[in-house]
Short mmCIF file of C-alpha atoms and ligand atoms in Angstrom, two decimals:
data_model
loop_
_atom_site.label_atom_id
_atom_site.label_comp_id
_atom_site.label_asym_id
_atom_site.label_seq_id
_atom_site.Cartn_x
_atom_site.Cartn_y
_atom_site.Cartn_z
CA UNK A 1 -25.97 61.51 33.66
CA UNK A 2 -25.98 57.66 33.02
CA UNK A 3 -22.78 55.78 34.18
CA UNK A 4 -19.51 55.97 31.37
CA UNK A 5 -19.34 52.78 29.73
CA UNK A 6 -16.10 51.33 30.38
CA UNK A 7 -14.06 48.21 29.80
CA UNK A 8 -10.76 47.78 32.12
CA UNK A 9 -7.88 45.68 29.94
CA UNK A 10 -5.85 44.10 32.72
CA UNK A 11 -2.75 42.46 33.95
CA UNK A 12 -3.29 41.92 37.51
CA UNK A 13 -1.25 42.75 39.48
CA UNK A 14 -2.09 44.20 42.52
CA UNK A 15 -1.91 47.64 41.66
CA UNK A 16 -4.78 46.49 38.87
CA UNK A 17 -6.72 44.87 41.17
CA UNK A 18 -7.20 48.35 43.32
CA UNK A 19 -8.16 49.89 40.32
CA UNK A 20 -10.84 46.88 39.68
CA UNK A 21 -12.08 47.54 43.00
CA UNK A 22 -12.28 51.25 42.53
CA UNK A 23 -14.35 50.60 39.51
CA UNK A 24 -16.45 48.11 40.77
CA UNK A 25 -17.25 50.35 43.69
CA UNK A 26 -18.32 53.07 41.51
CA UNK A 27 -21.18 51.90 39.90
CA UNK A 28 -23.23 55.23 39.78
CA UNK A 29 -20.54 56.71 37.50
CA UNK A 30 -18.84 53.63 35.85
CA UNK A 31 -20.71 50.43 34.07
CA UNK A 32 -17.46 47.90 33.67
CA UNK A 33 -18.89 45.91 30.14
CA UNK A 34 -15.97 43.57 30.90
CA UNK A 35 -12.56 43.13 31.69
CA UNK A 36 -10.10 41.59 29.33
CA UNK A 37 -7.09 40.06 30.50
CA UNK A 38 -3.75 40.26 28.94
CA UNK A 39 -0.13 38.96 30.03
CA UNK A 40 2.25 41.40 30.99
CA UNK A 41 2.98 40.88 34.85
CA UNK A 42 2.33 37.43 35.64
CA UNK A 43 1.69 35.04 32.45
CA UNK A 44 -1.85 35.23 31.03
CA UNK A 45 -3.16 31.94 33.05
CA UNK A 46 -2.66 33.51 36.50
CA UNK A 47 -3.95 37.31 34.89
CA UNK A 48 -6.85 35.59 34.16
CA UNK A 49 -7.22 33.94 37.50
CA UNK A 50 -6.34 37.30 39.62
CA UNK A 51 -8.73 39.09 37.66
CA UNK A 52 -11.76 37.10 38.72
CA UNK A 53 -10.51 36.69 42.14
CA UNK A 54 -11.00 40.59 42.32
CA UNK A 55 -14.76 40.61 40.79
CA UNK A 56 -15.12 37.78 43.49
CA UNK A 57 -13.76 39.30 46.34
CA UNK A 58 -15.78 42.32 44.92
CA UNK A 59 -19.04 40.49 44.58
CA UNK A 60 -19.08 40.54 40.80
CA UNK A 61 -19.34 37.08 39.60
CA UNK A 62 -21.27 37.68 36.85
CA UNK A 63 -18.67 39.85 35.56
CA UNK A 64 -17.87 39.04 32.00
CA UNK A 65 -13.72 38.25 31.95
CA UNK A 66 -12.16 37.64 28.42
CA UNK A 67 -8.99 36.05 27.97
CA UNK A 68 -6.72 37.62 25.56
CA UNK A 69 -2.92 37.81 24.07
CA UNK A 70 -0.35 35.32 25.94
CA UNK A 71 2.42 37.33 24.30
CA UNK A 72 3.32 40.44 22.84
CA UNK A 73 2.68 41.27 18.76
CA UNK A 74 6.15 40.57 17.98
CA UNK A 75 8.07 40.09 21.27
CA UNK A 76 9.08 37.19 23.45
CA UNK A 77 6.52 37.89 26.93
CA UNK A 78 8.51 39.87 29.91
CA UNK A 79 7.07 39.73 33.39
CA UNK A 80 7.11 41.46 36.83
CA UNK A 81 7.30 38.86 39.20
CA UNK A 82 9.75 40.34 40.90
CA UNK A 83 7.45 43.12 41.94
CA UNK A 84 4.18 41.32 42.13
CA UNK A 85 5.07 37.81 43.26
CA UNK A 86 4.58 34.24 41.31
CA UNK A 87 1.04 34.67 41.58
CA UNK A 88 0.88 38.49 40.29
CA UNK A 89 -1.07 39.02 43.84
CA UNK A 90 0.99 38.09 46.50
CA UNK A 91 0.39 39.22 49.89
CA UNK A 92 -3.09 37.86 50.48
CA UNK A 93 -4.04 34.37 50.18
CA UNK A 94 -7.86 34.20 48.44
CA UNK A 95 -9.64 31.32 47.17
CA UNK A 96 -9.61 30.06 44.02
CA UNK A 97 -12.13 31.90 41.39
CA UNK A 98 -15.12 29.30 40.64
CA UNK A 99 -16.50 32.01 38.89
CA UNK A 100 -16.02 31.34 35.02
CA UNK A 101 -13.90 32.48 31.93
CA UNK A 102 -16.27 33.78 28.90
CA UNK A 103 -16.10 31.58 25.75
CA UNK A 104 -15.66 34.83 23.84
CA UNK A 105 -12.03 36.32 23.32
CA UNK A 106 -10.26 39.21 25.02
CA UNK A 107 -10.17 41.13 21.48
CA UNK A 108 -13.35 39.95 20.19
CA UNK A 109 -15.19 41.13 23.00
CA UNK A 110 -13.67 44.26 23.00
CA UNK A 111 -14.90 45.05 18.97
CA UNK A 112 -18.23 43.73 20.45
CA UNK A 113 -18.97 45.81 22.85
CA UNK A 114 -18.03 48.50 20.74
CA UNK A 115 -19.52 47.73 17.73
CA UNK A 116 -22.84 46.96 19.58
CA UNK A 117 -22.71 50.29 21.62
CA UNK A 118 -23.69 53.67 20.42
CA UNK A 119 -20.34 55.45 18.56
CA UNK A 120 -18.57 57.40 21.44
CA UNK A 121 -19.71 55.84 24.22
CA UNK A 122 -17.27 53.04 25.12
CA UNK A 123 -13.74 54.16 26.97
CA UNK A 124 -11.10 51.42 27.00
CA UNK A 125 -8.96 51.39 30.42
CA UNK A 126 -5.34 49.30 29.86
CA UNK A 127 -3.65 49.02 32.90
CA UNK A 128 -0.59 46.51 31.63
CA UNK A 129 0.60 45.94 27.90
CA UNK A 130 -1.47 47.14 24.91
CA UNK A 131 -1.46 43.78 22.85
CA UNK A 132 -4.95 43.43 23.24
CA UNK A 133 -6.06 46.70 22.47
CA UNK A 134 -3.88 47.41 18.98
CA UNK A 135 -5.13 43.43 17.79
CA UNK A 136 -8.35 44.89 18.33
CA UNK A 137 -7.77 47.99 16.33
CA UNK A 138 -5.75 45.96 13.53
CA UNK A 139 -8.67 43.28 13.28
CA UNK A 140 -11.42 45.93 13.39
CA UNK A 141 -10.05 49.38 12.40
CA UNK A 142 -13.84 50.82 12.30
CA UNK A 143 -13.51 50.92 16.04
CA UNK A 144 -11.09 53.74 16.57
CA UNK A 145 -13.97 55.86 14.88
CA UNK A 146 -16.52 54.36 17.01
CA UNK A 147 -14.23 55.21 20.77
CA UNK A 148 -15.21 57.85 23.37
CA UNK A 149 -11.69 57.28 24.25
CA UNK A 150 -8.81 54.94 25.61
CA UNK A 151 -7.69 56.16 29.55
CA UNK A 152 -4.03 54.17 29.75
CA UNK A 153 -1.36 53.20 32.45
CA UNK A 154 1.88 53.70 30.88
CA UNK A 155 4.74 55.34 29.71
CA UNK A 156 6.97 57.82 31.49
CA UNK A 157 9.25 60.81 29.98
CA UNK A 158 10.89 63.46 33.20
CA UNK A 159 10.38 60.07 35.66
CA UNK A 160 12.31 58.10 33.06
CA UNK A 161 11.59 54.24 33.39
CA UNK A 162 11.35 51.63 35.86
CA UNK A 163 11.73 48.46 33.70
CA UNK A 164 14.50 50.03 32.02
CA UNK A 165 16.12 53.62 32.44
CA UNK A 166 14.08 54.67 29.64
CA UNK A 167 10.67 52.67 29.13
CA UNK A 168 7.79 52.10 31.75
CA UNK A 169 7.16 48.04 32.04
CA UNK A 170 3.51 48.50 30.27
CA UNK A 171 4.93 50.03 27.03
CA UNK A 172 8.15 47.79 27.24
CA UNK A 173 6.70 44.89 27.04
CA UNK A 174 4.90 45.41 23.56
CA UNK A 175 6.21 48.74 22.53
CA UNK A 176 4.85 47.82 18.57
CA UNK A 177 1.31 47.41 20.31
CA UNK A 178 2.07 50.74 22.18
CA UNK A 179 2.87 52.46 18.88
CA UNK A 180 -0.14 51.23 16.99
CA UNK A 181 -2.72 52.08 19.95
CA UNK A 182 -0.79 55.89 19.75
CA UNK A 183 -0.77 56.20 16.10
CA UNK A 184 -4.72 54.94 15.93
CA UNK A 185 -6.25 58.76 15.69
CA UNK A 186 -8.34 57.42 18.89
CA UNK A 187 -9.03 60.59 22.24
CA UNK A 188 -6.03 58.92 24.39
CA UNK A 189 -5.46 60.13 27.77
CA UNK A 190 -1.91 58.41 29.53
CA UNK A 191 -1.10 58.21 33.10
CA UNK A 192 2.74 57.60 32.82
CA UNK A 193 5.36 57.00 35.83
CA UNK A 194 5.48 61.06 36.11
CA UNK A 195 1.75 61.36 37.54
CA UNK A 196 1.77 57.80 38.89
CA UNK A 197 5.01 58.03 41.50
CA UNK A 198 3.27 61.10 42.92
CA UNK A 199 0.60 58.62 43.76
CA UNK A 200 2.67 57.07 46.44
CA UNK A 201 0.92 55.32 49.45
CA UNK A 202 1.62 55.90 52.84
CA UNK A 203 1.24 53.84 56.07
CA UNK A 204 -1.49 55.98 57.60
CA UNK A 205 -3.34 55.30 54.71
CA UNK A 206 -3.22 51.67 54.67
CA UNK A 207 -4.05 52.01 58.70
CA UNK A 208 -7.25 54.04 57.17
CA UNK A 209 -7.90 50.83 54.88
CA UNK A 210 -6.90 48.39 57.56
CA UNK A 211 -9.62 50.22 60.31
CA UNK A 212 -12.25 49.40 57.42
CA UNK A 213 -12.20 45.54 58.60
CA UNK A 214 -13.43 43.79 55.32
CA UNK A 215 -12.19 41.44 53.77
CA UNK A 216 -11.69 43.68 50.82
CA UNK A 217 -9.65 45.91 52.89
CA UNK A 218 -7.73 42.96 54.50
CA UNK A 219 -6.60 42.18 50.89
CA UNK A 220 -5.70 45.20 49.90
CA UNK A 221 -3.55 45.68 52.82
CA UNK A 222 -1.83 42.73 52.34
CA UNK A 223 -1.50 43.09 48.49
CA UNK A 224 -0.29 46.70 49.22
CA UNK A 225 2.12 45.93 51.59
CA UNK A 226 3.54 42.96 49.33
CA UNK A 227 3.79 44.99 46.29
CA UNK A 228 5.06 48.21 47.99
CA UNK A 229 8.56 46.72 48.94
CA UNK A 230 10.27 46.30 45.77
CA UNK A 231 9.38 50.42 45.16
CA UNK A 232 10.38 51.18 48.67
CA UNK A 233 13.90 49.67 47.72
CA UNK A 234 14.24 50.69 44.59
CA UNK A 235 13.01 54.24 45.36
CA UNK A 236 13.61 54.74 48.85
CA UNK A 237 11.24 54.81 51.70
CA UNK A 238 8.23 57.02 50.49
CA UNK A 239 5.91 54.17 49.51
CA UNK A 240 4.50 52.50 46.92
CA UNK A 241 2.94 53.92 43.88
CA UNK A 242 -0.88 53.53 42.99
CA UNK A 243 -0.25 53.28 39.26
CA UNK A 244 -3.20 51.52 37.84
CA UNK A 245 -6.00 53.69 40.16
CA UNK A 246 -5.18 56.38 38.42
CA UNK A 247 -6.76 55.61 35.52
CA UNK A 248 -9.67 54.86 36.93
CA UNK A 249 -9.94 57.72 39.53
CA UNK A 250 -9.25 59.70 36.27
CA UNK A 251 -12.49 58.47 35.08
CA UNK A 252 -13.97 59.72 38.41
CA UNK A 253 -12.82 62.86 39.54
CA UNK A 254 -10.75 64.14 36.73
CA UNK A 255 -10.35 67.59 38.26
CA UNK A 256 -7.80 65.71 40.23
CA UNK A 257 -5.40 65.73 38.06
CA UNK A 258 -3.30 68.10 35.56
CA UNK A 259 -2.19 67.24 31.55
CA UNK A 260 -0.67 68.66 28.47
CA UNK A 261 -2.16 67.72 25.10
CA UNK A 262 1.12 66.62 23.33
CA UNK A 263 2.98 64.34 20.86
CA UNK A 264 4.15 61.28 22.27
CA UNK A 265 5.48 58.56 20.28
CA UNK A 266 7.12 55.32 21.07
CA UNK A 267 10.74 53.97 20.78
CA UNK A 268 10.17 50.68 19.02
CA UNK A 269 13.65 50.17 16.86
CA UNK A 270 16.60 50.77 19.52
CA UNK A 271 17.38 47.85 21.75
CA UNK A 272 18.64 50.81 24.61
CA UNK A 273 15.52 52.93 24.28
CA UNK A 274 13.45 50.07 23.60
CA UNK A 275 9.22 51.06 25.06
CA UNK A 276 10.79 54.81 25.74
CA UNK A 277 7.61 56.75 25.28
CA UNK A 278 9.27 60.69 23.49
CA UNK A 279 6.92 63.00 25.08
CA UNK A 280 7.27 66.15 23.14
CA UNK A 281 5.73 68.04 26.30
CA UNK A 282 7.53 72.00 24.89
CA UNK A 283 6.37 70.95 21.44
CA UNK A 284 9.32 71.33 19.53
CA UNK A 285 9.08 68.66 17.24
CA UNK A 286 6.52 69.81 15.01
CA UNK A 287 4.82 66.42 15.43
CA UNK A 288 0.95 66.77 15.80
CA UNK A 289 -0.28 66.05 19.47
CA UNK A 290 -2.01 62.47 20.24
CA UNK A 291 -2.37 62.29 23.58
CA UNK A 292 -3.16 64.29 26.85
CA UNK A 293 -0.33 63.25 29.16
CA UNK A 294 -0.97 63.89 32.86
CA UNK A 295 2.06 65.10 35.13
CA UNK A 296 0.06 66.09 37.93
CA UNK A 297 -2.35 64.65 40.72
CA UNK A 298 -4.04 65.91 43.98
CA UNK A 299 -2.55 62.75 45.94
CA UNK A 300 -4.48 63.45 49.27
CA UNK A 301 -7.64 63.84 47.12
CA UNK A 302 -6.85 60.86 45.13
CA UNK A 303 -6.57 58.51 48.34
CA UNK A 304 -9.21 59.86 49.83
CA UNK A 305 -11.60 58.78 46.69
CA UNK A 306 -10.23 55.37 46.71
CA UNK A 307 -10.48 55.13 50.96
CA UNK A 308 -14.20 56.26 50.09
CA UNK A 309 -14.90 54.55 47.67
CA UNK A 310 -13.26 50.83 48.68
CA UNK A 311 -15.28 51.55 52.40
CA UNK A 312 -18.46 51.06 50.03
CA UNK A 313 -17.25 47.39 49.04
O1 RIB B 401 4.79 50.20 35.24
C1 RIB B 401 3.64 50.01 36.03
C2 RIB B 401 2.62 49.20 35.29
O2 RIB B 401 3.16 47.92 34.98
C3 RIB B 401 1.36 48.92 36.12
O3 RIB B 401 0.27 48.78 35.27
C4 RIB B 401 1.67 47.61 36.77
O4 RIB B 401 0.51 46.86 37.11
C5 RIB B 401 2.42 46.91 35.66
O5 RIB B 401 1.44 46.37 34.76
CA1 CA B 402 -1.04 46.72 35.36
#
């Protein structure tokens, strides 16, 4: 079976750049057309940057990155420095990419690639805000037919938020790019806060990473161990959680994991509900279902693929 064709839509973020890696280190079932970059953690400059530090630190310098949205469709830009650091990858000091940014846009490469690809073969894979991805449907509407899916980080309904008490940060930030990428008809798979805080790492797990003695497992560690703290607070002490891998290790092994195909819209007119993503999950609304919404994951089986699979890098 040839490799799924695949582009990752990114806000790195360390938790992104594990799922880059996982990608990148996956190459006999993933081909990663590109990654697009979009703001949502850090601003879009340093997203830009992070993301080619990872295909760097990965190797990949010929790795087509696309810049895309600075802000959301109709909202002022909220970030997550506060979890990720100034830089969006505190914890582990890498050089500067040299590697460069493609002339082409975030949004025009993703109707490219699908446009140029035979129909139902390209899977989209947003790990932060969806601005890029609905200004791509809006500009080129032909490509929702033309999807094999989208595979998204976001949302949250039992879990409730962790931006807000009701909205996940990816959907909060643009929730009318959230409700556009929902509405678009398109095969949409979300990994929301009630799948992803199962995914919680633990410290024998980064001492399995750390053993691996490469530098990509020195920056994970450090990354990791940054970007776990403000979860470990928040949360209490059970670790941080993996949300962005999942997507990808979705892609991978998705026996690992456990869905309902439901409705789920998004919240986009109340200031207090703001992002909240209404998961109809004991269908009582009547409201047709858009979107296979995971609540479950084998977490021992899902850090053993990535401890596998980041040894290969
Ligand atoms: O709420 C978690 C999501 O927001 C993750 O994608 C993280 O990287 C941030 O973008
Ligand atoms: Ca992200």
């Amino acid at each position: 079976m040839p490799p799924r064709k695949i582009i990752i839509d990114t806000d790195p973020g360390q938790d992104d750049a594990v799922a880059i890696l996982l990608a990148l280190a996956s190459p006999e079932e993933l081909d990663v057309l590109a990654i697009t970059v979009v703001a949502g953690n850090v601003p879009l400059i340093k997203t830009s940057r992070n993301a080619r530090v990872v295909c760097e630190l990965a190797g990949r310098p010929d790795m087509p990155v696309h810049e895309g949205c600075g802000h959301p469709l109709e909202r002022m830009l909220i970030t997550a420095e506060h979890v990720h650091g100034k830089s969006g990858l505190d914890g582990c000091d890498l050089p500067e990419p040299t590697m460069p940014v493609s002339d082409l846009s975030a949004v025009e490469a993703i109707i490219h690639q699908v446009r140029r690809h035979p129909p139902g073969t390209v899977t989209l894979c947003p790990l932060g805000p969806l601005t890029n991805i609905a200004t791509a449907l809006k500009r080129a509407p032909d490509i929702a037919g033309r999807l094999a899916g989208i595979v998204l980080m976001g949302g949250g309904f039992f879990e409730g938020g962790n931006i807000t008490p009701a909205a996940e940060f990816n959907i909060y930030v643009d929730p009318e790019a959230a409700d556009i990428v929902m509405q678009s008809g398109v095969d949409i798979t979300m990994m929301p806060l009630d799948v992803t805080h199962q995914a919680l790492i633990t410290r024998e797990w980064l001492d399995r990473i750390a053993a691996l003695g490469t530098p990509v497992s020195r920056a994970v560690c450090g990354w990791l161990d940054f970007y776990e703290r403000f979860d470990i607070e928040k949360y209490g002490g059970n670790g941080g959680p993996l949300h962005d891998p999942c997507v990808i290790a979705h892609l991978l092994k998705p026996g690992l994991f456990e869905g309902r195909f439901i409705n789920v819209e998004i919240e986009t007119a109340s200031d207090l509900t703001r992002g909240m993503t209404v998961a109809d999950w004991w269908g009582v609304s009547g409201r047709a279902p858009n979107a296979n919404f995971i609540a479950k994951v084998d977490a021992p089986a899902f850090f053993d693929l990535l401890a596998d699979r980041l040894a290969r890098l």
